JSON list of C-alpha atoms in Angstrom, two decimals:
[
{"chain": "A", "resi": 857, "resn": "GLN", "atom": "CA", "xyz": [26.67, 18.43, 49.70]},
{"chain": "A", "resi": 858, "resn": "ILE", "atom": "CA", "xyz": [28.02, 15.57, 51.79]},
{"chain": "A", "resi": 859, "resn": "TYR", "atom": "CA", "xyz": [29.49, 16.08, 55.26]},
{"chain": "A", "resi": 860, "resn": "ILE", "atom": "CA", "xyz": [30.97, 12.84, 56.53]},
{"chain": "A", "resi": 861, "resn": "THR", "atom": "CA", "xyz": [32.76, 11.85, 59.68]},
{"chain": "A", "resi": 862, "resn": "GLY", "atom": "CA", "xyz": [34.39, 8.58, 60.71]},
{"chain": "A", "resi": 863, "resn": "VAL", "atom": "CA", "xyz": [34.91, 6.26, 63.65]},
{"chain": "A", "resi": 864, "resn": "GLY", "atom": "CA", "xyz": [38.70, 6.11, 63.68]},
{"chain": "A", "resi": 865, "resn": "GLY", "atom": "CA", "xyz": [40.32, 7.03, 66.96]},
{"chain": "A", "resi": 866, "resn": "ILE", "atom": "CA", "xyz": [37.23, 7.63, 69.09]},
{"chain": "A", "resi": 867, "resn": "GLY", "atom": "CA", "xyz": [37.39, 4.26, 70.81]},
{"chain": "A", "resi": 868, "resn": "ASP", "atom": "CA", "xyz": [34.30, 2.92, 72.54]},
{"chain": "A", "resi": 869, "resn": "ALA", "atom": "CA", "xyz": [32.33, 6.07, 71.70]},
{"chain": "A", "resi": 870, "resn": "ALA", "atom": "CA", "xyz": [31.99, 4.80, 68.11]},
{"chain": "A", "resi": 871, "resn": "SER", "atom": "CA", "xyz": [29.53, 2.14, 69.27]},
{"chain": "A", "resi": 872, "resn": "GLU", "atom": "CA", "xyz": [27.27, 4.55, 71.13]},
{"chain": "A", "resi": 873, "resn": "ILE", "atom": "CA", "xyz": [24.12, 5.56, 69.29]},
{"chain": "A", "resi": 874, "resn": "GLU", "atom": "CA", "xyz": [23.88, 9.05, 70.79]},
{"chain": "A", "resi": 875, "resn": "VAL", "atom": "CA", "xyz": [27.24, 10.05, 69.29]},
{"chain": "A", "resi": 876, "resn": "TRP", "atom": "CA", "xyz": [25.88, 9.42, 65.79]},
{"chain": "A", "resi": 877, "resn": "THR", "atom": "CA", "xyz": [22.36, 10.73, 66.35]},
{"chain": "A", "resi": 878, "resn": "LYS", "atom": "CA", "xyz": [23.79, 14.01, 67.68]},
{"chain": "A", "resi": 879, "resn": "TYR", "atom": "CA", "xyz": [25.77, 14.45, 64.44]},
{"chain": "A", "resi": 880, "resn": "HIS", "atom": "CA", "xyz": [22.71, 13.47, 62.36]},
{"chain": "A", "resi": 881, "resn": "ASP", "atom": "CA", "xyz": [20.59, 15.98, 64.31]},
{"chain": "A", "resi": 882, "resn": "ILE", "atom": "CA", "xyz": [22.74, 18.84, 62.98]},
{"chain": "A", "resi": 883, "resn": "PHE", "atom": "CA", "xyz": [21.22, 18.18, 59.56]},
{"chain": "A", "resi": 884, "resn": "VAL", "atom": "CA", "xyz": [17.71, 17.47, 60.84]},
{"chain": "A", "resi": 885, "resn": "ASP", "atom": "CA", "xyz": [17.67, 20.66, 62.93]},
{"chain": "A", "resi": 886, "resn": "ASN", "atom": "CA", "xyz": [18.87, 22.73, 59.97]},
{"chain": "A", "resi": 887, "resn": "ALA", "atom": "CA", "xyz": [17.04, 20.97, 57.12]},
{"chain": "A", "resi": 888, "resn": "PHE", "atom": "CA", "xyz": [15.03, 24.08, 56.31]},
{"chain": "A", "resi": 889, "resn": "GLY", "atom": "CA", "xyz": [17.64, 26.56, 57.50]},
{"chain": "A", "resi": 890, "resn": "ASN", "atom": "CA", "xyz": [20.76, 27.80, 55.83]},
{"chain": "A", "resi": 891, "resn": "LEU", "atom": "CA", "xyz": [24.24, 26.51, 55.07]},
{"chain": "A", "resi": 892, "resn": "ARG", "atom": "CA", "xyz": [25.86, 28.80, 57.64]},
{"chain": "A", "resi": 893, "resn": "ASP", "atom": "CA", "xyz": [23.98, 27.06, 60.47]},
{"chain": "A", "resi": 894, "resn": "VAL", "atom": "CA", "xyz": [24.92, 23.60, 59.13]},
{"chain": "A", "resi": 895, "resn": "LEU", "atom": "CA", "xyz": [28.58, 24.63, 58.89]},
{"chain": "A", "resi": 896, "resn": "ARG", "atom": "CA", "xyz": [28.51, 26.01, 62.41]},
{"chain": "A", "resi": 897, "resn": "GLY", "atom": "CA", "xyz": [26.94, 22.78, 63.68]},
{"chain": "A", "resi": 898, "resn": "ILE", "atom": "CA", "xyz": [29.48, 20.49, 62.08]},
{"chain": "A", "resi": 899, "resn": "SER", "atom": "CA", "xyz": [32.36, 22.80, 63.01]},
{"chain": "A", "resi": 900, "resn": "PHE", "atom": "CA", "xyz": [31.40, 22.60, 66.70]},
{"chain": "A", "resi": 901, "resn": "SER", "atom": "CA", "xyz": [30.91, 18.82, 66.50]},
{"chain": "A", "resi": 902, "resn": "PRO", "atom": "CA", "xyz": [33.52, 16.85, 68.47]},
{"chain": "A", "resi": 903, "resn": "MET", "atom": "CA", "xyz": [33.14, 14.08, 65.89]},
{"chain": "A", "resi": 904, "resn": "MET", "atom": "CA", "xyz": [34.17, 16.39, 63.03]},
{"chain": "A", "resi": 905, "resn": "ALA", "atom": "CA", "xyz": [36.92, 18.01, 65.08]},
{"chain": "A", "resi": 906, "resn": "HIS", "atom": "CA", "xyz": [38.44, 14.62, 65.79]},
{"chain": "A", "resi": 907, "resn": "TYR", "atom": "CA", "xyz": [37.91, 13.28, 62.26]},
{"chain": "A", "resi": 908, "resn": "LEU", "atom": "CA", "xyz": [39.49, 16.31, 60.56]},
{"chain": "A", "resi": 909, "resn": "THR", "atom": "CA", "xyz": [42.13, 16.78, 63.27]},
{"chain": "A", "resi": 910, "resn": "TYR", "atom": "CA", "xyz": [41.52, 20.36, 64.47]},
{"chain": "A", "resi": 911, "resn": "LEU", "atom": "CA", "xyz": [40.54, 19.18, 67.94]},
{"chain": "A", "resi": 912, "resn": "GLY", "atom": "CA", "xyz": [43.16, 20.65, 70.26]},
{"chain": "A", "resi": 913, "resn": "SER", "atom": "CA", "xyz": [44.80, 22.79, 67.57]},
{"chain": "A", "resi": 914, "resn": "LYS", "atom": "CA", "xyz": [46.35, 25.88, 69.09]},
{"chain": "A", "resi": 915, "resn": "GLN", "atom": "CA", "xyz": [47.87, 29.15, 67.97]},
{"chain": "A", "resi": 916, "resn": "PHE", "atom": "CA", "xyz": [51.42, 29.16, 66.63]},
{"chain": "A", "resi": 917, "resn": "ASP", "atom": "CA", "xyz": [53.82, 28.83, 69.56]},
{"chain": "A", "resi": 918, "resn": "GLY", "atom": "CA", "xyz": [57.11, 29.27, 67.73]},
{"chain": "A", "resi": 919, "resn": "VAL", "atom": "CA", "xyz": [57.38, 25.53, 67.00]},
{"chain": "A", "resi": 920, "resn": "MET", "atom": "CA", "xyz": [53.99, 24.07, 66.08]},
{"chain": "A", "resi": 921, "resn": "ALA", "atom": "CA", "xyz": [51.67, 25.75, 63.59]},
{"chain": "A", "resi": 922, "resn": "PRO", "atom": "CA", "xyz": [47.87, 25.30, 63.77]},
{"chain": "A", "resi": 923, "resn": "ASP", "atom": "CA", "xyz": [46.48, 22.18, 62.12]},
{"chain": "A", "resi": 924, "resn": "GLU", "atom": "CA", "xyz": [45.58, 22.93, 58.47]},
{"chain": "A", "resi": 925, "resn": "ASN", "atom": "CA", "xyz": [43.42, 19.90, 57.68]},
{"chain": "A", "resi": 926, "resn": "TYR", "atom": "CA", "xyz": [39.99, 21.32, 58.56]},
{"chain": "A", "resi": 927, "resn": "ALA", "atom": "CA", "xyz": [40.78, 24.70, 57.00]},
{"chain": "A", "resi": 928, "resn": "ARG", "atom": "CA", "xyz": [41.56, 22.98, 53.69]},
{"chain": "A", "resi": 929, "resn": "GLU", "atom": "CA", "xyz": [38.55, 20.67, 53.80]},
{"chain": "A", "resi": 930, "resn": "PHE", "atom": "CA", "xyz": [36.23, 23.49, 54.89]},
{"chain": "A", "resi": 931, "resn": "MET", "atom": "CA", "xyz": [37.17, 25.54, 51.83]},
{"chain": "A", "resi": 932, "resn": "GLN", "atom": "CA", "xyz": [37.58, 22.71, 49.33]},
{"chain": "A", "resi": 933, "resn": "LEU", "atom": "CA", "xyz": [34.71, 20.39, 50.23]},
{"chain": "A", "resi": 934, "resn": "PHE", "atom": "CA", "xyz": [32.25, 22.37, 52.34]},
{"chain": "A", "resi": 935, "resn": "THR", "atom": "CA", "xyz": [32.20, 25.84, 50.81]},
{"chain": "A", "resi": 936, "resn": "ILE", "atom": "CA", "xyz": [34.05, 27.39, 47.84]},
{"chain": "A", "resi": 937, "resn": "GLY", "atom": "CA", "xyz": [35.62, 24.38, 46.12]},
{"chain": "A", "resi": 938, "resn": "LEU", "atom": "CA", "xyz": [38.88, 24.30, 44.16]},
{"chain": "A", "resi": 939, "resn": "LYS", "atom": "CA", "xyz": [37.98, 26.40, 41.11]},
{"chain": "A", "resi": 940, "resn": "GLU", "atom": "CA", "xyz": [36.00, 29.61, 40.73]},
{"chain": "A", "resi": 941, "resn": "MET", "atom": "CA", "xyz": [32.66, 29.43, 38.95]},
{"chain": "A", "resi": 942, "resn": "ARG", "atom": "CA", "xyz": [30.81, 31.89, 36.81]},
{"chain": "A", "resi": 943, "resn": "SER", "atom": "CA", "xyz": [27.16, 32.63, 37.56]},
{"chain": "A", "resi": 944, "resn": "ASP", "atom": "CA", "xyz": [26.16, 30.21, 34.76]},
{"chain": "A", "resi": 945, "resn": "GLY", "atom": "CA", "xyz": [27.94, 27.32, 36.55]},
{"chain": "A", "resi": 946, "resn": "THR", "atom": "CA", "xyz": [30.95, 27.04, 34.23]},
{"chain": "A", "resi": 947, "resn": "PHE", "atom": "CA", "xyz": [34.44, 27.12, 35.72]},
{"chain": "A", "resi": 948, "resn": "THR", "atom": "CA", "xyz": [36.80, 30.04, 35.16]},
{"chain": "A", "resi": 949, "resn": "GLY", "atom": "CA", "xyz": [39.89, 27.88, 35.69]},
{"chain": "A", "resi": 950, "resn": "GLU", "atom": "CA", "xyz": [41.09, 30.18, 38.50]},
{"chain": "A", "resi": 951, "resn": "GLU", "atom": "CA", "xyz": [41.84, 28.63, 41.87]},
{"chain": "A", "resi": 952, "resn": "THR", "atom": "CA", "xyz": [39.64, 29.83, 44.72]},
{"chain": "A", "resi": 953, "resn": "TYR", "atom": "CA", "xyz": [42.35, 29.81, 47.39]},
{"chain": "A", "resi": 954, "resn": "THR", "atom": "CA", "xyz": [46.11, 29.49, 47.87]},
{"chain": "A", "resi": 955, "resn": "THR", "atom": "CA", "xyz": [48.36, 27.77, 50.36]},
{"chain": "A", "resi": 956, "resn": "ASP", "atom": "CA", "xyz": [48.63, 31.09, 52.22]},
{"chain": "A", "resi": 957, "resn": "ASP", "atom": "CA", "xyz": [44.83, 31.12, 52.54]},
{"chain": "A", "resi": 958, "resn": "ILE", "atom": "CA", "xyz": [44.93, 27.63, 54.09]},
{"chain": "A", "resi": 959, "resn": "VAL", "atom": "CA", "xyz": [47.57, 28.72, 56.61]},
{"chain": "A", "resi": 960, "resn": "THR", "atom": "CA", "xyz": [45.49, 31.80, 57.50]},
{"chain": "A", "resi": 961, "resn": "GLN", "atom": "CA", "xyz": [42.24, 29.86, 57.76]},
{"chain": "A", "resi": 962, "resn": "ALA", "atom": "CA", "xyz": [43.92, 27.24, 59.99]},
{"chain": "A", "resi": 963, "resn": "ARG", "atom": "CA", "xyz": [44.30, 29.99, 62.58]},
{"chain": "A", "resi": 964, "resn": "VAL", "atom": "CA", "xyz": [40.49, 30.31, 62.66]},
{"chain": "A", "resi": 965, "resn": "TRP", "atom": "CA", "xyz": [40.15, 26.70, 63.87]},
{"chain": "A", "resi": 966, "resn": "THR", "atom": "CA", "xyz": [42.37, 27.04, 66.95]},
{"chain": "A", "resi": 967, "resn": "GLY", "atom": "CA", "xyz": [41.32, 26.66, 70.57]},
{"chain": "A", "resi": 968, "resn": "PHE", "atom": "CA", "xyz": [38.56, 24.08, 70.09]},
{"chain": "A", "resi": 969, "resn": "ASP", "atom": "CA", "xyz": [38.40, 21.37, 72.74]},
{"chain": "A", "resi": 970, "resn": "VAL", "atom": "CA", "xyz": [35.97, 18.68, 73.87]},
{"chain": "A", "resi": 971, "resn": "PRO", "atom": "CA", "xyz": [33.37, 19.66, 76.44]},
{"chain": "A", "resi": 972, "resn": "PHE", "atom": "CA", "xyz": [33.39, 18.30, 79.95]},
{"chain": "A", "resi": 973, "resn": "GLU", "atom": "CA", "xyz": [32.45, 14.69, 80.62]},
{"chain": "A", "resi": 974, "resn": "ARG", "atom": "CA", "xyz": [28.86, 13.91, 81.46]},
{"chain": "A", "resi": 975, "resn": "ALA", "atom": "CA", "xyz": [28.38, 11.66, 84.46]},
{"chain": "A", "resi": 976, "resn": "GLY", "atom": "CA", "xyz": [26.96, 8.26, 83.57]},
{"chain": "A", "resi": 977, "resn": "ILE", "atom": "CA", "xyz": [27.92, 8.45, 79.88]},
{"chain": "A", "resi": 978, "resn": "GLU", "atom": "CA", "xyz": [31.63, 9.09, 79.42]},
{"chain": "A", "resi": 979, "resn": "MET", "atom": "CA", "xyz": [32.48, 8.00, 82.95]},
{"chain": "A", "resi": 980, "resn": "LYS", "atom": "CA", "xyz": [31.28, 4.43, 82.38]},
{"chain": "A", "resi": 981, "resn": "ARG", "atom": "CA", "xyz": [33.86, 3.87, 79.62]},
{"chain": "A", "resi": 982, "resn": "ARG", "atom": "CA", "xyz": [36.76, 5.69, 81.22]},
{"chain": "A", "resi": 983, "resn": "PRO", "atom": "CA", "xyz": [39.81, 3.43, 81.13]},
{"chain": "A", "resi": 984, "resn": "LEU", "atom": "CA", "xyz": [42.82, 5.01, 82.74]},
{"chain": "A", "resi": 985, "resn": "GLU", "atom": "CA", "xyz": [45.08, 4.65, 79.70]},
{"chain": "A", "resi": 986, "resn": "SER", "atom": "CA", "xyz": [42.64, 5.76, 77.00]},
{"chain": "A", "resi": 987, "resn": "ILE", "atom": "CA", "xyz": [41.10, 8.94, 75.62]},
{"chain": "A", "resi": 988, "resn": "SER", "atom": "CA", "xyz": [37.93, 7.14, 74.55]},
{"chain": "A", "resi": 989, "resn": "TYR", "atom": "CA", "xyz": [36.03, 8.60, 77.51]},
{"chain": "A", "resi": 990, "resn": "LEU", "atom": "CA", "xyz": [35.88, 12.06, 75.93]},
{"chain": "A", "resi": 991, "resn": "ASN", "atom": "CA", "xyz": [32.51, 13.73, 75.41]},
{"chain": "A", "resi": 992, "resn": "TYR", "atom": "CA", "xyz": [31.77, 13.39, 71.68]},
{"chain": "A", "resi": 993, "resn": "ILE", "atom": "CA", "xyz": [28.16, 14.53, 72.03]},
{"chain": "A", "resi": 994, "resn": "ASP", "atom": "CA", "xyz": [28.01, 18.10, 73.32]},
{"chain": "A", "resi": 995, "resn": "ASP", "atom": "CA", "xyz": [29.32, 21.04, 71.26]},
{"chain": "A", "resi": 996, "resn": "LEU", "atom": "CA", "xyz": [33.00, 21.90, 71.43]},
{"chain": "A", "resi": 997, "resn": "LEU", "atom": "CA", "xyz": [34.27, 24.55, 73.81]},
{"chain": "A", "resi": 998, "resn": "VAL", "atom": "CA", "xyz": [36.65, 27.31, 72.75]},
{"chain": "A", "resi": 999, "resn": "LYS", "atom": "CA", "xyz": [39.63, 27.78, 75.05]},
{"chain": "A", "resi": 1000, "resn": "PRO", "atom": "CA", "xyz": [40.76, 31.41, 74.72]},
{"chain": "A", "resi": 1001, "resn": "GLU", "atom": "CA", "xyz": [44.32, 30.68, 75.85]},
{"chain": "A", "resi": 1002, "resn": "ARG", "atom": "CA", "xyz": [44.80, 28.35, 72.85]},
{"chain": "A", "resi": 1003, "resn": "ARG", "atom": "CA", "xyz": [42.91, 30.52, 70.35]},
{"chain": "A", "resi": 1004, "resn": "ASP", "atom": "CA", "xyz": [44.80, 32.61, 67.80]},
{"chain": "A", "resi": 1005, "resn": "PRO", "atom": "CA", "xyz": [43.79, 36.18, 68.75]},
{"chain": "A", "resi": 1006, "resn": "PHE", "atom": "CA", "xyz": [45.17, 37.98, 65.70]},
{"chain": "A", "resi": 1007, "resn": "PRO", "atom": "CA", "xyz": [43.22, 39.30, 62.69]},
{"chain": "A", "resi": 1008, "resn": "LYS", "atom": "CA", "xyz": [42.71, 36.94, 59.77]},
{"chain": "A", "resi": 1009, "resn": "MET", "atom": "CA", "xyz": [42.02, 37.77, 56.14]},
{"chain": "A", "resi": 1010, "resn": "ASN", "atom": "CA", "xyz": [39.41, 35.89, 54.14]},
{"chain": "A", "resi": 1011, "resn": "VAL", "atom": "CA", "xyz": [40.06, 34.63, 50.59]},
{"chain": "A", "resi": 1012, "resn": "ALA", "atom": "CA", "xyz": [38.41, 37.72, 49.07]},
{"chain": "A", "resi": 1013, "resn": "GLY", "atom": "CA", "xyz": [40.77, 40.08, 50.90]},
{"chain": "A", "resi": 1014, "resn": "GLY", "atom": "CA", "xyz": [38.27, 41.01, 53.60]},
{"chain": "A", "resi": 1015, "resn": "TYR", "atom": "CA", "xyz": [38.73, 40.78, 57.34]},
{"chain": "A", "resi": 1016, "resn": "LEU", "atom": "CA", "xyz": [37.49, 37.94, 59.55]},
{"chain": "A", "resi": 1017, "resn": "GLY", "atom": "CA", "xyz": [36.67, 39.41, 62.94]},
{"chain": "A", "resi": 1018, "resn": "ASP", "atom": "CA", "xyz": [37.88, 37.50, 65.95]},
{"chain": "A", "resi": 1019, "resn": "ARG", "atom": "CA", "xyz": [36.65, 37.86, 69.54]},
{"chain": "A", "resi": 1020, "resn": "TYR", "atom": "CA", "xyz": [34.08, 40.45, 68.45]},
{"chain": "A", "resi": 1021, "resn": "PRO", "atom": "CA", "xyz": [30.87, 39.81, 66.48]},
{"chain": "A", "resi": 1022, "resn": "LEU", "atom": "CA", "xyz": [30.29, 41.78, 63.30]},
{"chain": "A", "resi": 1023, "resn": "CYS", "atom": "CA", "xyz": [27.71, 44.54, 63.64]},
{"chain": "A", "resi": 1024, "resn": "ASP", "atom": "CA", "xyz": [25.24, 42.78, 61.34]},
{"chain": "A", "resi": 1025, "resn": "GLU", "atom": "CA", "xyz": [25.47, 39.64, 63.51]},
{"chain": "A", "resi": 1026, "resn": "LEU", "atom": "CA", "xyz": [24.32, 41.42, 66.68]},
{"chain": "A", "resi": 1027, "resn": "GLU", "atom": "CA", "xyz": [20.74, 41.27, 67.85]},
{"chain": "A", "resi": 1028, "resn": "PRO", "atom": "CA", "xyz": [18.97, 44.62, 67.41]},
{"chain": "A", "resi": 1029, "resn": "LEU", "atom": "CA", "xyz": [18.72, 46.68, 70.58]},
{"chain": "A", "resi": 1030, "resn": "VAL", "atom": "CA", "xyz": [15.25, 46.86, 72.01]},
{"chain": "A", "resi": 1031, "resn": "GLY", "atom": "CA", "xyz": [14.50, 49.54, 74.42]}
]
């Protein structure tokens, strides 16, 4: 699997080593882990959010719909691909998702925003007329007021919980 990001639109941050090493560290930290942790890491990366345009995406407001780019790429490139596969690796010819699935999944990627500036890093390159001072190093924050709060279906017809963890994701109670 390949998970790329690019320099377009991040201004002076593109020339800072820490921006790139932080993204690289997602893969180093999870080299012997699982895909879910890698996907979480890249999904909370400001670099990926900017590159695949879900940074600042918000719930449908009657005019603007959530950005669909990351939802499409997440399914097509990072997880299930375009066509279903049999257990022997041959393709069935059936598509794995529809346009409706993309629209639904786009609602999952709402409310993400860059974290607060760090003194001495972003502040030193803060021109008044530019957004290049944004913090592209720390994990994204989720802003509840911009997050789509409604239930979302996954491509298999199941439910994606929102605002509440699934029971099997909770730490066991000790007591």
